[in-house]
mmCIF file of C-alpha atoms in Angstrom:
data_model
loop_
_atom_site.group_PDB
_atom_site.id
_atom_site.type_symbol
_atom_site.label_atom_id
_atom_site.label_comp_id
_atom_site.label_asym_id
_atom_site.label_seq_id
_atom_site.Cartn_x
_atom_site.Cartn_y
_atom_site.Cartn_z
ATOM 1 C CA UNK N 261 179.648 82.217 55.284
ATOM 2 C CA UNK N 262 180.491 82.957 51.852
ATOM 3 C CA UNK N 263 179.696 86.329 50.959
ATOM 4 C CA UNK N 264 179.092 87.697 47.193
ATOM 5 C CA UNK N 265 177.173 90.921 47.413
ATOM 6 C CA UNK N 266 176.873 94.360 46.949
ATOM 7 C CA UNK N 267 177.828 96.306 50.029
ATOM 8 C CA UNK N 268 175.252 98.885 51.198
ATOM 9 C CA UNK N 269 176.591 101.948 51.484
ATOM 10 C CA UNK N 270 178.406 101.942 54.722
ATOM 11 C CA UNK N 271 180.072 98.835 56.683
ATOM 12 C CA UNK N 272 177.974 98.706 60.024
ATOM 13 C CA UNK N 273 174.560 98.573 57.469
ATOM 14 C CA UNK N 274 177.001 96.068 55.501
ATOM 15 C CA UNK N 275 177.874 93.746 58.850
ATOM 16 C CA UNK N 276 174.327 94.415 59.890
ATOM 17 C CA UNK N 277 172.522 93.003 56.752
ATOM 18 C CA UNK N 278 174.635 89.932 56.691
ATOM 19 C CA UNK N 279 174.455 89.162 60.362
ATOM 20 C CA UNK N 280 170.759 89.466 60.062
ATOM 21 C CA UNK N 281 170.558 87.079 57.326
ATOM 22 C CA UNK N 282 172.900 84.925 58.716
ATOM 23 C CA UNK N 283 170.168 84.717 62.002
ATOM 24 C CA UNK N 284 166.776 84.588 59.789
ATOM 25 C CA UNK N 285 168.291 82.066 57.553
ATOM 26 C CA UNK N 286 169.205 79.700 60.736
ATOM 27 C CA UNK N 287 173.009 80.261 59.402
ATOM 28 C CA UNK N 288 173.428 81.170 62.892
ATOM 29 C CA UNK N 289 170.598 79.334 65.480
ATOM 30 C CA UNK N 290 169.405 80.448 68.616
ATOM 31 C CA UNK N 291 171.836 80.265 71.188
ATOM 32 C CA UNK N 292 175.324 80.542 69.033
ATOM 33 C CA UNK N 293 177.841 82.370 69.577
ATOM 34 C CA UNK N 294 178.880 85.832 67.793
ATOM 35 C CA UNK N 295 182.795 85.888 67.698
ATOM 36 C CA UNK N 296 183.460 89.139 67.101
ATOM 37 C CA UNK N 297 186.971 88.473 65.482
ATOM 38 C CA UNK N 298 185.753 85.852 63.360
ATOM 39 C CA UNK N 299 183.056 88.250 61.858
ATOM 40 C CA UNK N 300 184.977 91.297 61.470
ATOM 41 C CA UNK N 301 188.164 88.924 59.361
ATOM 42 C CA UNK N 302 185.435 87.602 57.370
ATOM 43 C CA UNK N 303 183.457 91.040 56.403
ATOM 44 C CA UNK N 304 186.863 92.649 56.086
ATOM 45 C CA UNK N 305 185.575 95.418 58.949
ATOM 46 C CA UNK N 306 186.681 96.761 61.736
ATOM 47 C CA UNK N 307 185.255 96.070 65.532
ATOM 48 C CA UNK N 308 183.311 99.885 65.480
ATOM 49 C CA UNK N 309 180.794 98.972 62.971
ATOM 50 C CA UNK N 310 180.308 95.584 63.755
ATOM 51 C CA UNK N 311 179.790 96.659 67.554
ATOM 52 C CA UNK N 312 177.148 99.113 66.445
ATOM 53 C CA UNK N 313 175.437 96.578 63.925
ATOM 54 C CA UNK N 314 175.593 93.830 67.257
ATOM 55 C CA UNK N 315 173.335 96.969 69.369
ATOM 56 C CA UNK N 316 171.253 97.473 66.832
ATOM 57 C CA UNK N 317 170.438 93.850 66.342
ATOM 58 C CA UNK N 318 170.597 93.758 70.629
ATOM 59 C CA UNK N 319 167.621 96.507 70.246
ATOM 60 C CA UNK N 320 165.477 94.267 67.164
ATOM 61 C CA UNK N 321 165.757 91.442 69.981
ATOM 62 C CA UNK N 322 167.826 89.479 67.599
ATOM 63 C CA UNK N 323 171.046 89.189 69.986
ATOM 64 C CA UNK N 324 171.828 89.062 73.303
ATOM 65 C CA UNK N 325 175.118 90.541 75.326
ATOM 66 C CA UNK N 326 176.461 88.633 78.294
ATOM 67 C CA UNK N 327 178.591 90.123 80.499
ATOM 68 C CA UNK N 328 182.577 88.464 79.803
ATOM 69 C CA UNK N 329 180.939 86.685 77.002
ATOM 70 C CA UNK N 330 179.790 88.829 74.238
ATOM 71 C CA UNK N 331 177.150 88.265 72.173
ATOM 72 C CA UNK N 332 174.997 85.593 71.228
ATOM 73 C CA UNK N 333 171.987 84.884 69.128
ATOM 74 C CA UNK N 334 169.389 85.582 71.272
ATOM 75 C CA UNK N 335 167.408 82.272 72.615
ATOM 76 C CA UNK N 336 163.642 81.904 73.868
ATOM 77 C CA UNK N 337 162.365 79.313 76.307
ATOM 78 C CA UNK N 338 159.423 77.530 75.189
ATOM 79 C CA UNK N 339 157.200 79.931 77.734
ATOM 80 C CA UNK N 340 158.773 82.706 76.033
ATOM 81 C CA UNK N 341 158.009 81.361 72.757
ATOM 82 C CA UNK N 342 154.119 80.586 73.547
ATOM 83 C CA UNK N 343 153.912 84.073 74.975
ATOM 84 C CA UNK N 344 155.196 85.969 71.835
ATOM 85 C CA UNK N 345 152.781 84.001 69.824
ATOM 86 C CA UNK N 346 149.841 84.641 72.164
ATOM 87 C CA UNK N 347 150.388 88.038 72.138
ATOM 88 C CA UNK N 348 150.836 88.114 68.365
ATOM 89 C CA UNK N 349 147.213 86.078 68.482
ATOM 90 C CA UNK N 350 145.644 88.830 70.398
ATOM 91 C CA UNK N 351 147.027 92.123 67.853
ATOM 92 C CA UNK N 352 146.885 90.139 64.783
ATOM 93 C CA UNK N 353 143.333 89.200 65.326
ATOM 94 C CA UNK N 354 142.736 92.941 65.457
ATOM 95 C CA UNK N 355 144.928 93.594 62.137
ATOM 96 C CA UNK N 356 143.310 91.313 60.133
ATOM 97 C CA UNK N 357 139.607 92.717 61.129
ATOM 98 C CA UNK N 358 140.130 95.656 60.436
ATOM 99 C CA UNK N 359 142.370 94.828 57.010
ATOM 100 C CA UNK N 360 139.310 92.735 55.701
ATOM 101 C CA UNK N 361 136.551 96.000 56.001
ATOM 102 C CA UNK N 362 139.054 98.345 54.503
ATOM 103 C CA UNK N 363 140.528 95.946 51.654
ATOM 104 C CA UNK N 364 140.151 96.649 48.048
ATOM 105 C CA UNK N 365 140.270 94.614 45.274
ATOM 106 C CA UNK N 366 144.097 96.136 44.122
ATOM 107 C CA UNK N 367 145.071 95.190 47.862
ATOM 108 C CA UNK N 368 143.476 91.640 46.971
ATOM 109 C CA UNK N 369 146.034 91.098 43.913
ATOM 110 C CA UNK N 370 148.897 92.807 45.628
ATOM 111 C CA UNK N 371 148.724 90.255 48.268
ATOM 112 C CA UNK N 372 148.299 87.179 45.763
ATOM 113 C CA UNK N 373 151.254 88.557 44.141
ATOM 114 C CA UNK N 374 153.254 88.583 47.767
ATOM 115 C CA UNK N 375 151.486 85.077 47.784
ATOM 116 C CA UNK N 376 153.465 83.713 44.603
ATOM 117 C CA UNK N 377 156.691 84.803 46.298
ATOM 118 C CA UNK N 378 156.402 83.000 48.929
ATOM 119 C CA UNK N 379 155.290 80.151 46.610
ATOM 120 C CA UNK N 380 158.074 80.163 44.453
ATOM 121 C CA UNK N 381 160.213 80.278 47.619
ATOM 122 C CA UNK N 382 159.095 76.939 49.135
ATOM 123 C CA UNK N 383 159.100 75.024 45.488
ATOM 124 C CA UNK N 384 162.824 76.236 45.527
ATOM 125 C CA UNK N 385 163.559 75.090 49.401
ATOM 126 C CA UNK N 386 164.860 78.671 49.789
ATOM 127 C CA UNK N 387 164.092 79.590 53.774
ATOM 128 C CA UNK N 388 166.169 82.583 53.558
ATOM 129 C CA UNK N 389 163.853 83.741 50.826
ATOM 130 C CA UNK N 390 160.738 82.318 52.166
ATOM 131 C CA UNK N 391 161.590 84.016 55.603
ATOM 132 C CA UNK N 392 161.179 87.135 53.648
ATOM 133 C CA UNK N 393 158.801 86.895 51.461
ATOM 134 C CA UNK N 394 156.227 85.129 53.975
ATOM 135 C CA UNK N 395 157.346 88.677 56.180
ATOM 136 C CA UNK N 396 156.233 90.488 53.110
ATOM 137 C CA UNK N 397 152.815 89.057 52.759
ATOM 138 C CA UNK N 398 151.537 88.819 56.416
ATOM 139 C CA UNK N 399 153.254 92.551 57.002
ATOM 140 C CA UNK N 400 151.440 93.916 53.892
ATOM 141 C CA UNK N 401 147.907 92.256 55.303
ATOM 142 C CA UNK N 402 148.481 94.150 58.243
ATOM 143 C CA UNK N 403 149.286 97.371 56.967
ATOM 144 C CA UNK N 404 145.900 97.548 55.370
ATOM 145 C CA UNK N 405 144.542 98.010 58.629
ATOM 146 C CA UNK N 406 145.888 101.453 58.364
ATOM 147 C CA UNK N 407 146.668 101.354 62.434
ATOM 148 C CA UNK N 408 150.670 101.819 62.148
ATOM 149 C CA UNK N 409 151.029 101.707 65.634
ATOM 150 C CA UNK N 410 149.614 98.191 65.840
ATOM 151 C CA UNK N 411 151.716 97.499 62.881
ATOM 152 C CA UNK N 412 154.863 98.628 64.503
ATOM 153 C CA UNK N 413 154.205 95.986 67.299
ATOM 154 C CA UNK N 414 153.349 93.084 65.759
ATOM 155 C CA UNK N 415 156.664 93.702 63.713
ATOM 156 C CA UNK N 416 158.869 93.618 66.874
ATOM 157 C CA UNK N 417 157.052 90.201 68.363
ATOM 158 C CA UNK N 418 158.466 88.814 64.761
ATOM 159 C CA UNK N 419 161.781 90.186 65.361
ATOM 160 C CA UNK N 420 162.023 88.070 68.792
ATOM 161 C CA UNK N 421 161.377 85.031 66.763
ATOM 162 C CA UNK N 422 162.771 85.488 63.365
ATOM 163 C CA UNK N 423 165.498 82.862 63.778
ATOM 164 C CA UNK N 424 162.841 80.132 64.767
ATOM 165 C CA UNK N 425 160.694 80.715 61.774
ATOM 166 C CA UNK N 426 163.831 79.759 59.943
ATOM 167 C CA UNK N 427 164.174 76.702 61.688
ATOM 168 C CA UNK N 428 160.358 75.750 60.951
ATOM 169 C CA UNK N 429 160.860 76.488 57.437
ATOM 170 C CA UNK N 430 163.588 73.667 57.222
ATOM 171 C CA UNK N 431 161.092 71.120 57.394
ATOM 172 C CA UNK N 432 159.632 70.526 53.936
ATOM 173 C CA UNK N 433 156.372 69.520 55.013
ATOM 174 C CA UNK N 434 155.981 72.776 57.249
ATOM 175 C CA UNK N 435 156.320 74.919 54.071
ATOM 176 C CA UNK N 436 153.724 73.066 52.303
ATOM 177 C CA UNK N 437 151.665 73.658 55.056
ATOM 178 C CA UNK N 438 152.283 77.597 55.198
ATOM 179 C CA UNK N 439 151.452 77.602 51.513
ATOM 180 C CA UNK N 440 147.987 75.733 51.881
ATOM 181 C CA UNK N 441 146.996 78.370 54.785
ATOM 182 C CA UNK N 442 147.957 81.192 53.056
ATOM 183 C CA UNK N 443 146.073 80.128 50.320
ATOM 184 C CA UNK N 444 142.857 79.484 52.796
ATOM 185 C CA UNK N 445 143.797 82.884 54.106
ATOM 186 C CA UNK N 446 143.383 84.591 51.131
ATOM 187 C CA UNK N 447 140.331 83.056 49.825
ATOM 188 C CA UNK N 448 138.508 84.111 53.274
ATOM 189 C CA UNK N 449 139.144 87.377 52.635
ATOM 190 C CA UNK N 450 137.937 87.572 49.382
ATOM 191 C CA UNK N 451 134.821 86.067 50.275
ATOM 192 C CA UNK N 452 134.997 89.104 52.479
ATOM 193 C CA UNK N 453 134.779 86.146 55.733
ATOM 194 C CA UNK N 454 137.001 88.105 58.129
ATOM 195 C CA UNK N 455 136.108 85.568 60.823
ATOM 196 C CA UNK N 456 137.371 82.430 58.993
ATOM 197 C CA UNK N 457 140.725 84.784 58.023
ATOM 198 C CA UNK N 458 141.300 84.977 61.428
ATOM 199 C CA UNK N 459 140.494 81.439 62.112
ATOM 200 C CA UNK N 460 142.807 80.067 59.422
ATOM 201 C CA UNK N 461 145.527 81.991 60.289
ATOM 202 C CA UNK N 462 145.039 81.404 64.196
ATOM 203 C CA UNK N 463 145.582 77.596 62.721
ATOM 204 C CA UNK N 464 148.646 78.832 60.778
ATOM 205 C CA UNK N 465 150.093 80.119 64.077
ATOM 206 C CA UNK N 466 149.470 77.061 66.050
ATOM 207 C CA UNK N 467 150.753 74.849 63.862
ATOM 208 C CA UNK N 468 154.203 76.546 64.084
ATOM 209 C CA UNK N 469 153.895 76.693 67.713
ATOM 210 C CA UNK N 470 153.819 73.185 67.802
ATOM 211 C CA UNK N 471 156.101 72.429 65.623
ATOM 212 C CA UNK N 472 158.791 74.483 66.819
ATOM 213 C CA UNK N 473 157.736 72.764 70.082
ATOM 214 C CA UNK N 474 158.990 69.648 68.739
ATOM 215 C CA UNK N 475 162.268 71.272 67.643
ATOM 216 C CA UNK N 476 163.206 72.836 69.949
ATOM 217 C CA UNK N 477 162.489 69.764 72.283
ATOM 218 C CA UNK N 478 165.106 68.140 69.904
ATOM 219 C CA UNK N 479 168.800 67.127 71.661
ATOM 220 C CA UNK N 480 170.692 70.636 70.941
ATOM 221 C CA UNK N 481 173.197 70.431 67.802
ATOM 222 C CA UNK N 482 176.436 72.052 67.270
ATOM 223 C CA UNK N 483 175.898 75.883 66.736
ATOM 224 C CA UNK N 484 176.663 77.387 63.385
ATOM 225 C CA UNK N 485 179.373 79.772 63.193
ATOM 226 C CA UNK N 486 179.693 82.855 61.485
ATOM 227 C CA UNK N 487 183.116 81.952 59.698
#
């Protein structure tokens, strides 16, 4: 991967920002490997800080270690896939009820705004930047719930699947889709419908389940590497 960025300030938050992106972006896809020489050439590092980024990224659920291996982009069954999501059903539900009776009309247009990010994302066929920005908007919905603990959860169920959303954001159609529920989303809530908010984006959920299904049912591809 070509890198042309300013560094953060020191080289493990350096490796681990780029390793990250190379995982939500599907640079790297579930199940690749992490060759530690490779990465450290590349990001012109040395094996301590990338070792410390790979743990950190071990702890998000990002990567896994296997013993005489190393590491490797951590990869979820289809059962483990359908579980995350089900759980993520059951505390989103929750966020988003409590979000819509404690909304104001500044929240509203703050999320609209998150809205045309993601927008402006999918018209470019940016996943790396639609990753993020759809992130931004469903995080921010949840945060109005003003329950950080909840919060705090539902943020490390997306960690375990941040590299798949990446993959279902490949598909064209699938952002179109993401946009048109968002949308739905938002107009629920500002009819002040908290039930249909939940029902639209139980929908939105479903339809990635499915169609990461497919995917991932797909004859396996060469992995990317990280050089």
């Amino acid at each position: 991967m070509t890198v042309q960025r300013t560094r953060p300030p020191t080289a493990q938050q350096f490796v681990l920002d780029e390793l990250r992106r190379a995982i939500t972006s599907g640079r790297l896809r579930p199940g690749a490997p992490i060759r530690q020489d490779v990465v450290a050439e590349e990001f012109g590092v040395s094996r301590v800080p990338l070792r410390e980024a790979l743990k950190t990224l071990q702890g998000e659920g990002l990567v896994t270690y296997r013993a005489h291996r190393g590491y490797y982009v951590e990869e979820l069954s289809l059962g483990d896939l359908r579980e995350v999501y089900r759980i993520r059903t059951l505390l989103e539900e929750e966020a988003v009820r409590r979000a819509a009776a404690l909304m104001t009309a500044a929240d509203l247009a703050a999320l609209d705004r998150a809205e045309d990010e993601v927008e402006a994302a999918a018209r470019a066929g940016d996943v790396l930047a639609m990753a993020a920005a759809n992130r931004a908007f469903h995080m921010a919905l949840y945060e109005y719930a003003a329950m950080p603990r909840l919060v705090r959860l539902i943020r490390t169920l997306w960690d375990a699947t941040d590299a798949y959303r990446s993959i279902y954001y490949g598909e064209g159609v699938n952002r179109e889709r993401v946009v048109g529920e968002h949308r739905a989303a938002l107009a629920a809530l500002r009819a002040g419908d908290a039930d249909e908010a939940v029902r639209v984006l139980d929908v939105h959920r479903a339809h990635a389940v499915t169609a990461l299904e497919h995917l991932m049912a797909e004859p396996a591809q060469e992995p990317a590497e990280t050089g």
